[in-house]
Coordinates of C-alpha atoms (C1' of nucleotides) in Angstrom, one line a residue:
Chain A
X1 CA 92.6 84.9 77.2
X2 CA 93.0 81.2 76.1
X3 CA 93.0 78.3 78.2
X4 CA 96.5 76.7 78.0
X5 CA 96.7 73.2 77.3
X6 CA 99.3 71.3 79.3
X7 CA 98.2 72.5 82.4
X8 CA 100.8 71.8 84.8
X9 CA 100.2 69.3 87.7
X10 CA 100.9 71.1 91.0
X11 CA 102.4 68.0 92.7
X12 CA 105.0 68.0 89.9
X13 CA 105.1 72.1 89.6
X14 CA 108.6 73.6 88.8
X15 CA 107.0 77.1 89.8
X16 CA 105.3 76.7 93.3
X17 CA 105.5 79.0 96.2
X18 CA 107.3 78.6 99.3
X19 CA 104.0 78.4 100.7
X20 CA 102.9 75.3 99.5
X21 CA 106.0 73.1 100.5
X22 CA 104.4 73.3 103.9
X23 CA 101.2 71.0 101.7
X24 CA 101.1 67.5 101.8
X25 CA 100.6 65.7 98.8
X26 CA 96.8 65.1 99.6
X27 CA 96.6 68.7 100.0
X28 CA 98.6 69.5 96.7
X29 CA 96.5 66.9 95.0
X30 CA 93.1 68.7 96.5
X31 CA 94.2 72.4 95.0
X32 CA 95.1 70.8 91.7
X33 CA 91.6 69.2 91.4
X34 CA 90.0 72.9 92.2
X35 CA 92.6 74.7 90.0
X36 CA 92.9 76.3 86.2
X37 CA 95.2 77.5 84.2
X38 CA 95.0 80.2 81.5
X39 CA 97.2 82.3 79.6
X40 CA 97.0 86.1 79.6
X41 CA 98.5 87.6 76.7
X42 CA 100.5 91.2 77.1
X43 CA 98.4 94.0 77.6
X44 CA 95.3 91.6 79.2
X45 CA 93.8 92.8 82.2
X46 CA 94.1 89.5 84.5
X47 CA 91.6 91.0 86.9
X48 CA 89.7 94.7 87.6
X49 CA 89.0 97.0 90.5
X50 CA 85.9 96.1 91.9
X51 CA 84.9 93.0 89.7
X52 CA 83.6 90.1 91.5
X53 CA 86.5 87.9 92.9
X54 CA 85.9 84.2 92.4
X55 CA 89.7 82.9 92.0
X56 CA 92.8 83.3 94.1
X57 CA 95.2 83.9 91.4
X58 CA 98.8 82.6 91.3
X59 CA 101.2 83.5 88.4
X60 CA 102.5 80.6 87.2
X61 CA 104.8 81.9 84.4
X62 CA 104.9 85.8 84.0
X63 CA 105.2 89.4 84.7
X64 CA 102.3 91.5 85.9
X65 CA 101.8 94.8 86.6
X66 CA 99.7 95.6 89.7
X67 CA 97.9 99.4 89.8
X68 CA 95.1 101.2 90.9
X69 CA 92.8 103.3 88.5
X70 CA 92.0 106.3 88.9
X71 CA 89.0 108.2 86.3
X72 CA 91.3 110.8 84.6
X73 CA 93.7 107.9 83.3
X74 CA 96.1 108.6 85.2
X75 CA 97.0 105.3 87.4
X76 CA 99.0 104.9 90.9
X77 CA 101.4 101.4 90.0
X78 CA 102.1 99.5 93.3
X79 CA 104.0 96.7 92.1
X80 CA 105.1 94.4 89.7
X81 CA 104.5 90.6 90.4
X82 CA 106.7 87.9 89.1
X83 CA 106.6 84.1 88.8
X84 CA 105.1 82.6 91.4
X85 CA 103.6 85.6 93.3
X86 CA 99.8 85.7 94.2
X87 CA 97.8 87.8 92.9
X88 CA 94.1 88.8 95.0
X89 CA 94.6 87.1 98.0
X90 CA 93.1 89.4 99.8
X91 CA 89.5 88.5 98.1
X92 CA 89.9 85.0 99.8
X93 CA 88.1 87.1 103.4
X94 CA 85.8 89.9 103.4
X95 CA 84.4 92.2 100.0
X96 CA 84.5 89.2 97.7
X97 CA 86.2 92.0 95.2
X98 CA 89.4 92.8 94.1
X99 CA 91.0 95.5 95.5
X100 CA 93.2 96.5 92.8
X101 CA 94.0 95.6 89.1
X102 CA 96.9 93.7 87.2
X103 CA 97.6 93.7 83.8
X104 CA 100.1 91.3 81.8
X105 CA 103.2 92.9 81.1
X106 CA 104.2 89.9 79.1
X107 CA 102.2 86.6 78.5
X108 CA 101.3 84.9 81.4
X109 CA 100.5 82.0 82.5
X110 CA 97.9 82.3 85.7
X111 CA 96.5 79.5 87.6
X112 CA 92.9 80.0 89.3
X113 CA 92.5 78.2 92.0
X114 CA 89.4 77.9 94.2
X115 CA 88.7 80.5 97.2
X116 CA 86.6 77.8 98.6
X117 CA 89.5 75.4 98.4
X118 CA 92.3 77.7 99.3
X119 CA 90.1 78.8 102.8
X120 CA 90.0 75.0 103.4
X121 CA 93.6 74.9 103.2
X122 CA 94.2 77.6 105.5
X123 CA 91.5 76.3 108.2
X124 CA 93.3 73.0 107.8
X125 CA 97.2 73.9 107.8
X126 CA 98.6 76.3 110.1
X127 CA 102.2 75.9 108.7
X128 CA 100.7 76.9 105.4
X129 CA 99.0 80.0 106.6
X130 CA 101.3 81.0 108.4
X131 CA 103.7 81.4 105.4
X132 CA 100.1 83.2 103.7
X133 CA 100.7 85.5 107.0
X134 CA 104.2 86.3 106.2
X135 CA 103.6 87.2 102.8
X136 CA 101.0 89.8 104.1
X137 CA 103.6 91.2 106.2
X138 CA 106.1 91.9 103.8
X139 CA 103.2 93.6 101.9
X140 CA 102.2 95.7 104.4
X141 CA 105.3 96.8 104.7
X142 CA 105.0 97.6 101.1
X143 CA 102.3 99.3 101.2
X144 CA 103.4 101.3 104.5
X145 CA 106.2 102.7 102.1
X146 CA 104.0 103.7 99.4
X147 CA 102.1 105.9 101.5
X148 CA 105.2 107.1 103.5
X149 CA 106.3 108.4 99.4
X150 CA 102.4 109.5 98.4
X151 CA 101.9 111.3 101.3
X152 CA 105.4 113.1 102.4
X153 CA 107.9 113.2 99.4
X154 CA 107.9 115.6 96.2
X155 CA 108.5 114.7 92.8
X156 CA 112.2 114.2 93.1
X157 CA 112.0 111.9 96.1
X158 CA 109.0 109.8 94.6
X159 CA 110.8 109.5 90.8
X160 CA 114.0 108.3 92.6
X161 CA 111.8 105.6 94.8
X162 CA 110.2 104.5 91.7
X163 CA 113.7 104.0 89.6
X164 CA 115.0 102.4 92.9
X165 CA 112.1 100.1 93.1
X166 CA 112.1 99.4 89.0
X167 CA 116.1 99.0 89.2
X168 CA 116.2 96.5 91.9
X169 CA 117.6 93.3 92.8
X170 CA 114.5 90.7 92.1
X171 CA 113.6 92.5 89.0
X172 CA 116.7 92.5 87.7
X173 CA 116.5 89.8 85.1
X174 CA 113.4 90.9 83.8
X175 CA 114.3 93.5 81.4
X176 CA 111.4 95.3 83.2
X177 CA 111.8 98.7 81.2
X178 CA 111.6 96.9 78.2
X179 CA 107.7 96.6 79.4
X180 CA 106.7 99.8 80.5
X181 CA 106.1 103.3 79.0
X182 CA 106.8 106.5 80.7
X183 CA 103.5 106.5 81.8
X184 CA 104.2 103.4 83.4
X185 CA 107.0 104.9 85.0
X186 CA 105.0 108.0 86.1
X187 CA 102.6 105.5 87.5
X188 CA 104.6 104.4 89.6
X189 CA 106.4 107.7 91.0
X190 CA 103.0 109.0 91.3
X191 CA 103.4 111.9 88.8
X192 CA 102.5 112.8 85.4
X193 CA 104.1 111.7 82.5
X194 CA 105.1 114.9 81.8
X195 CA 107.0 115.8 85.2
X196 CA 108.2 112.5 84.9
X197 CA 109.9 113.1 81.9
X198 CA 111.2 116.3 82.9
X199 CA 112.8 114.5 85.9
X200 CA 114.5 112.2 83.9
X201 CA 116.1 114.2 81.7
X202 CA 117.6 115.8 84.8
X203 CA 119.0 113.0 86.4
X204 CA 120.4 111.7 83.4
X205 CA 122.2 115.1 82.2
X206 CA 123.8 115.0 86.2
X207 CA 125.0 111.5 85.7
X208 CA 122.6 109.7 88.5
X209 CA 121.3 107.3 85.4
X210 CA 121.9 106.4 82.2
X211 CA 119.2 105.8 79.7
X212 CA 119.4 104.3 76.4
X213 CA 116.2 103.8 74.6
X214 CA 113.4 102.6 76.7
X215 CA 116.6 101.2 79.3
X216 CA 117.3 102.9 82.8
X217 CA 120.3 102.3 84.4
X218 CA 121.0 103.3 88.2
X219 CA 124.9 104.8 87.5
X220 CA 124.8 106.9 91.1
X221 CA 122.8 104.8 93.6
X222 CA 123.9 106.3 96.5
X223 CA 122.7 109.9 95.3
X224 CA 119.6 108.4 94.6
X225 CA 119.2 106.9 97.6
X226 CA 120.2 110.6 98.8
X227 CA 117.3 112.0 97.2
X228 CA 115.1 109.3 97.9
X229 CA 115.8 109.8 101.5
X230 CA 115.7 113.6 101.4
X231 CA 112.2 113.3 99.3
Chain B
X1 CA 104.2 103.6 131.1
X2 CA 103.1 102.1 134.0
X3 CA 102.8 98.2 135.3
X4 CA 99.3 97.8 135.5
X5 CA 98.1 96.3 138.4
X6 CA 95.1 94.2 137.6
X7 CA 96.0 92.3 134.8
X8 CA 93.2 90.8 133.3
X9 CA 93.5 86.9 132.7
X10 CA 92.9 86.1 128.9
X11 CA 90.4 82.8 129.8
X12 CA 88.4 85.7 131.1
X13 CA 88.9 88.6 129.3
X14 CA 85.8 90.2 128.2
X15 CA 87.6 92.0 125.4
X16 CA 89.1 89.1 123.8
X17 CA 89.4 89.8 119.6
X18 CA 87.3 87.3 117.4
X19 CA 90.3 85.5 116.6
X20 CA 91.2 84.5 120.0
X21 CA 87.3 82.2 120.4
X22 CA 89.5 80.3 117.8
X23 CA 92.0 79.4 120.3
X24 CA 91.4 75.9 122.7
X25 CA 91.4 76.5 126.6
X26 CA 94.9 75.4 126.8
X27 CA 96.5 77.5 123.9
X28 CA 94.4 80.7 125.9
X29 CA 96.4 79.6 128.9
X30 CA 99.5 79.8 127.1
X31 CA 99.1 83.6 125.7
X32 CA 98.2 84.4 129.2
X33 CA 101.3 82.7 130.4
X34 CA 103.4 85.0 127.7
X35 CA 101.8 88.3 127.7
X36 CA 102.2 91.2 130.4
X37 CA 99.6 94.2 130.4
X38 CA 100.6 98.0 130.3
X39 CA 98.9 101.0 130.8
X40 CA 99.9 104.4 128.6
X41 CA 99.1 107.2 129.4
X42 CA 96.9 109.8 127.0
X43 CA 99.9 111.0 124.4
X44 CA 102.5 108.3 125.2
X45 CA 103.7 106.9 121.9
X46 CA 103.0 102.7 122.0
X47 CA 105.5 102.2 119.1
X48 CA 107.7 103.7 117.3
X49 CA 108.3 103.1 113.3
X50 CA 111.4 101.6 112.9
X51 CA 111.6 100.7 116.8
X52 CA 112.4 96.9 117.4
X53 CA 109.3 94.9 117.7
X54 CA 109.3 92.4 120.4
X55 CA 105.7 92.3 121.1
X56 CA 102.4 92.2 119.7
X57 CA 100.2 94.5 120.8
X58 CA 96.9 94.1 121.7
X59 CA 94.5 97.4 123.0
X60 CA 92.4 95.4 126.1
X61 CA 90.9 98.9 126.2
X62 CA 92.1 102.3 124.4
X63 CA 92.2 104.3 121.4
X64 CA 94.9 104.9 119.5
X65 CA 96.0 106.9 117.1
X66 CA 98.4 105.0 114.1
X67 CA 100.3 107.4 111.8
X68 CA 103.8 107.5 109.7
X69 CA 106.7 109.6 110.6
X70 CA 107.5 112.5 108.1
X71 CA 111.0 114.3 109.4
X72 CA 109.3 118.0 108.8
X73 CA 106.9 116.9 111.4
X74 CA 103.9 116.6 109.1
X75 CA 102.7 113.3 109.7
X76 CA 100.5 111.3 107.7
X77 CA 97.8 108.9 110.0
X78 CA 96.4 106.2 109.1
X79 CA 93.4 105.4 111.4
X80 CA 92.0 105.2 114.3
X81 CA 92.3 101.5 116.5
X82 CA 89.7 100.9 119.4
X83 CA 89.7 98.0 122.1
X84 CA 89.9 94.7 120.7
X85 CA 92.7 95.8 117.7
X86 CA 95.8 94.5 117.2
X87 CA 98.8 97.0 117.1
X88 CA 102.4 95.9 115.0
X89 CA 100.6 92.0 113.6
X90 CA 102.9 92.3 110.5
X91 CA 106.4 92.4 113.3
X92 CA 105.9 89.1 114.1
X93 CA 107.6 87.6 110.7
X94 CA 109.7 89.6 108.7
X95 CA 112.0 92.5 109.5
X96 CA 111.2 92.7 113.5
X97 CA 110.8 96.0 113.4
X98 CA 107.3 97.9 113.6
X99 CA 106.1 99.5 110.2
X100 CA 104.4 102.9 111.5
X101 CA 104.0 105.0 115.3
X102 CA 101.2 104.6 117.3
X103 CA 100.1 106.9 120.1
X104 CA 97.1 106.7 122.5
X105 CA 94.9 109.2 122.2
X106 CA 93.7 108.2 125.7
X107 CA 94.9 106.6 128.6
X108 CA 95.0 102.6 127.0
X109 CA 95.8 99.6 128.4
X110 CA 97.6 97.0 126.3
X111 CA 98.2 93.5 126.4
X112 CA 102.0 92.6 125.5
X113 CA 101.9 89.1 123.4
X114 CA 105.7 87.6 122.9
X115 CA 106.0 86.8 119.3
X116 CA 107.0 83.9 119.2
X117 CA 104.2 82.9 121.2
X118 CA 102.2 84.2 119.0
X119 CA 103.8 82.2 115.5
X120 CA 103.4 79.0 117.9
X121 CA 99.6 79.6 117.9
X122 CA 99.3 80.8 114.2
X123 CA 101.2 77.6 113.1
X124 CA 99.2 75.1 115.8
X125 CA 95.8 76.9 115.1
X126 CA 94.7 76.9 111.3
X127 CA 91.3 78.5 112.4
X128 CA 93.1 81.0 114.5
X129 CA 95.7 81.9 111.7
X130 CA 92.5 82.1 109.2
X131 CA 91.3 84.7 111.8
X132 CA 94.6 87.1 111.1
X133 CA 94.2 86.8 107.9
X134 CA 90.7 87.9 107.2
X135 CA 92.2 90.9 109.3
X136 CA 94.7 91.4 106.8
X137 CA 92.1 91.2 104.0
X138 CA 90.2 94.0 105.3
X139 CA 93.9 95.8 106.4
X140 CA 94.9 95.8 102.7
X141 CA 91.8 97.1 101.6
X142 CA 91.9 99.9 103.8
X143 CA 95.5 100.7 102.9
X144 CA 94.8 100.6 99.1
X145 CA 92.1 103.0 99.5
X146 CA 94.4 105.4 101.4
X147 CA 96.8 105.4 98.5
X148 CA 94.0 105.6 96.2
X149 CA 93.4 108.6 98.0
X150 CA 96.6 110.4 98.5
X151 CA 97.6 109.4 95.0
X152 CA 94.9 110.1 93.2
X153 CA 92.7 113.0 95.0
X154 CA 93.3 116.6 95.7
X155 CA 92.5 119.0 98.8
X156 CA 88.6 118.4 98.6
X157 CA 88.0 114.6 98.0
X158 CA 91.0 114.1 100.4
X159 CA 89.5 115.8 103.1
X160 CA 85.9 114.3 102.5
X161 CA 87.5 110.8 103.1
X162 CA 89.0 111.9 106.2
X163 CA 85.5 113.1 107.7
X164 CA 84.0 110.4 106.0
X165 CA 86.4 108.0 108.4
X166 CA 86.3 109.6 111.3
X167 CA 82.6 109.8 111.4
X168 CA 82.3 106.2 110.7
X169 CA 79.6 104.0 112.4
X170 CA 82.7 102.4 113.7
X171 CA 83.9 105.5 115.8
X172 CA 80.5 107.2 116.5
X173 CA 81.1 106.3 120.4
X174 CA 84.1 107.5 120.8
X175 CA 84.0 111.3 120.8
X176 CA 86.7 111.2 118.5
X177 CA 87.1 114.6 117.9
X178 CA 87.9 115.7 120.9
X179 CA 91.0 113.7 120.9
X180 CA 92.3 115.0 117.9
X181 CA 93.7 118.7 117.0
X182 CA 93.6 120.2 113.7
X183 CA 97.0 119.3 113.2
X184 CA 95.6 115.3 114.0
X185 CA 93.0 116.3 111.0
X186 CA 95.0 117.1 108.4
X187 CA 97.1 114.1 109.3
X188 CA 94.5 112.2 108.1
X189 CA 93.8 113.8 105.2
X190 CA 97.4 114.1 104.0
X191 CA 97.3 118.3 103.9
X192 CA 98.7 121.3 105.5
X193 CA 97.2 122.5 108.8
X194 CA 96.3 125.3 107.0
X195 CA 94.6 124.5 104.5
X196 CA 92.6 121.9 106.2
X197 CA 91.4 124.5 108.6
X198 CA 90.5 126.5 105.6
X199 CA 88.9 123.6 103.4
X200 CA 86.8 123.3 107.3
X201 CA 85.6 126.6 107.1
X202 CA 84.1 126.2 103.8
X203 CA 82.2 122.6 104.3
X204 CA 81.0 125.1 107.4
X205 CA 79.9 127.5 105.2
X206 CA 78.4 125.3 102.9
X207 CA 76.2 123.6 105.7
X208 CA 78.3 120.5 104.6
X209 CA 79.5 120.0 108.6
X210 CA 78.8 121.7 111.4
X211 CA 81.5 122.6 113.8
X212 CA 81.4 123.0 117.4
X213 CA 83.9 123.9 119.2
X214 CA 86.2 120.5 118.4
X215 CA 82.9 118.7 117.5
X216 CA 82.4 117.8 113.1
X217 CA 79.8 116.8 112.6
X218 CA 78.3 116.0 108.8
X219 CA 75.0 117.4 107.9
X220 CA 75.4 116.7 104.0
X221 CA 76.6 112.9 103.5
X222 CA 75.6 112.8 100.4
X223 CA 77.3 115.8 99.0
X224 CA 80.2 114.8 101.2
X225 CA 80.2 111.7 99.7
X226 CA 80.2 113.4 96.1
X227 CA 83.1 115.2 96.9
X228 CA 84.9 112.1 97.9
X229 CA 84.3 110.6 94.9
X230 CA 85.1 113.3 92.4
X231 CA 88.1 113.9 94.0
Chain C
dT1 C1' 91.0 133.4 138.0
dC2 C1' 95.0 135.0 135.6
dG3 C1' 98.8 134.6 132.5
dG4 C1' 101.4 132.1 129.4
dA5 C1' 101.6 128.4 126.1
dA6 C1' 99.6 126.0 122.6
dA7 C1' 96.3 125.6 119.0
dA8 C1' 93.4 127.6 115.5
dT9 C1' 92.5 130.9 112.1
dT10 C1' 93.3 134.1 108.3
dG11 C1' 95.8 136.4 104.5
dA12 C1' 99.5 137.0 101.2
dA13 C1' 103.4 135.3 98.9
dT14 C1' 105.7 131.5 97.1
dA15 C1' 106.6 127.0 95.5
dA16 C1' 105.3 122.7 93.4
dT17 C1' 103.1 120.3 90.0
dC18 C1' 99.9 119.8 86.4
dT19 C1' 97.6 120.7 82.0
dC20 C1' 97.5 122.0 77.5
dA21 C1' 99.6 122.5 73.1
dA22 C1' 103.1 121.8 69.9
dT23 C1' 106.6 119.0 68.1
dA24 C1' 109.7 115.0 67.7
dA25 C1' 110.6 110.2 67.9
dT26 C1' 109.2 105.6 67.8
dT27 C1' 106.3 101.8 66.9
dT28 C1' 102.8 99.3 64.4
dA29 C1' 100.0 97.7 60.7
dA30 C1' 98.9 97.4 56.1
Chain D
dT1 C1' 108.6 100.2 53.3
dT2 C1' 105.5 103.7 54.2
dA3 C1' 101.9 106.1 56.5
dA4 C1' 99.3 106.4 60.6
dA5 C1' 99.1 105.9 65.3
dT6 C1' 101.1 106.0 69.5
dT7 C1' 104.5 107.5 72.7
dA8 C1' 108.0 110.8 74.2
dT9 C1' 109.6 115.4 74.8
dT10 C1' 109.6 120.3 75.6
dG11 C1' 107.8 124.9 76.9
dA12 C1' 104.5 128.1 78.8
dG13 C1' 100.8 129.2 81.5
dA14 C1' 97.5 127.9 85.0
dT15 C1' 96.3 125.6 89.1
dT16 C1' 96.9 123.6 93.5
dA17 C1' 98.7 123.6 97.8
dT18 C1' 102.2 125.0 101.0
dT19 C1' 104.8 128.2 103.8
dC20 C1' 105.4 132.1 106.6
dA21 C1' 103.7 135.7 109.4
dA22 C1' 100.3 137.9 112.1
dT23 C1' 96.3 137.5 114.9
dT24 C1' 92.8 135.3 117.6
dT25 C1' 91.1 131.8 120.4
dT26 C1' 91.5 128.1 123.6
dC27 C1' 93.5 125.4 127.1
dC28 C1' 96.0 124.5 131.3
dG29 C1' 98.6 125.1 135.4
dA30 C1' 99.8 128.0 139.1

DNA sequence: TCGGAAAATTGAATAATCTCAATAATTTAA
DNA sequence: TTAAATTATTGAGATTATTCAATTTTCCGA
């Protein structure tokens, strides 16, 4: 990882969060003084499982995938972040450790930015923490899900929430196949690469999607959602 | 669910969270204005998953059993809340609507907090709203490692982590067991009632646990704890 | 205390999923 | 551009875990 030269002033950021509109300029000014910025290239792990937690990281410019390791090399993928998503908040309170690792899925450009400094913010702002608070409830939400498909849905079910999740809406512009393998894909449907595989090839011979190199197209959403539902 | 009669007044609630020493004399006067205490009964379901969530819930004194609904009633549950815990935090922003079911294991008296009460406070309060979100730090770590878990382990390691929980330092006055059926086990291990009764018998055997009648308890941590780790 | 209902247990058969191995396709680096 | 390395695909066999059925035990209300 290099540092990145023209570090972007946060008053005049382009990329910021809704959460820190609710700053005020003294505030802004404060995480910009306690703030870095350095560029992950693809493949980079931006932070590790375990390994001490110094920063709160925000992704400034970028696409990251978030997963979970497991021994055998075979990962569980929660999530992919975008521009502009945190990354590790929840080391701001408590272990001091991540809970989970990322990994570039295309440069990116991450700011650190002080726990220290971010708790002082949150102390000091209740508009801004509450908009930290929201955030957490749309991820537990997300999370909530993710069990719901670990824990009660078979392989059909879990490949179709994974190609829902992959093919939708926010991550539409992203080309996101373009950056993930089928193990990547597996990852995330919580199977091996193998079954995965084998699933695919079934939905695409029965016209649910289309794939064209490493591309997936939805063409039947609604049976998808069918077998999503039905697990 | 009953009225209950004596509701407690939150200046001098003896059971009063962490987060709410955060809160001034006057902002404890207004939660006591806007909340209304229940009593439910040992089995009666608190909230529902997908129910509309007006309220957060607060156990003044309880247990409580929090789990996900799977259609071929086999549930998956996610842990065990005590007096002092919050129940449906992540309702108040968001989609209104409560993420999993609760039941009480025991009869449980809650406190009923309107919402938007509740934002008020989080957006006066920058203390208190740090308070909810050091909960939410050590709520995503908890959830993580369940996925890790059902992702990742099979029968063994699975039900290792689900001893290892319910025997917990946290739960060791509770009698837990003897609110919970086999059925309630496996829940928390993510497996068939079968085959955690089975997997039971063999940690018996071992002289890994000792069972009596609905009393576990573990006489091996440290091969328990092996198991857990190797999955 | 008795009788029925619910819960726990056990075994056998079945289903789901993974692993391993072999091959094909694609990507990468020299 | 070619060769090597990585990734994707496919099949067969093995493993893991569930389901179903039968039986035993426990619990609870009359």
């Amino acid at each position: 990882m290099d540092n990145f030269s023209e570090s972007v002033n946060c008053l005049k950021c382009k990329r910021s969060s809704k959460c820190f509109k609710k700053l005020i300029p003294s505030e802004l000014e404060f995480i910009n003084q306690n703030k870095t910025q350095i560029l992950y290239r693809k493949g980079e792990n931006i932070c590790k499982h375990g390994a001490f937690a110094s920063y709160v990281l925000y992704i400034s410019d970028g696409l990251v995938r978030l997963y979970l390791e497991n021994p055998n090399n075979k990962n569980i993928n929660l999530k992919i972040l975008k521009t502009s998503e945190f990354i590790g908040l929840s080391s701001i309170y408590g272990d001091n450790i991540y809970n989970y690792s990322t990994v570039a899925l295309k440069d990116s450009v991450i700011c650190l930015i002080e726990k220290d400094s971010f708790r002082k913010l949150l102390a000091d702002n209740g508009h801004f923490a509450s908009e930290i608070i929201k955030w957490y409830c749309e991820n537990e939400k997300q999370l909530f899900n993710k069990i719901q498909n670990l824990g009660n849905k078979q392989m059909h079910g879990r490949l179709a929430d994974a190609l829902l999740y992959l093919c939708n809406q926010d991550l539409l512009n992203e080309q996101i196949f373009s950056h993930l393998s089928r193990k990547d894909i597996a990852g995330f449907a919580g199977l091996s690469t193998e079954s995965t595989v084998r699933l695919l090839t079934e939905l695409k011979n029965e016209n649910i999607i289309d794939i064209t190199g490493k591309e997936i197209k939805i063409l039947n959403p609604v049976l998808l959602k069918d077998i999503s539902k039905r697990g």
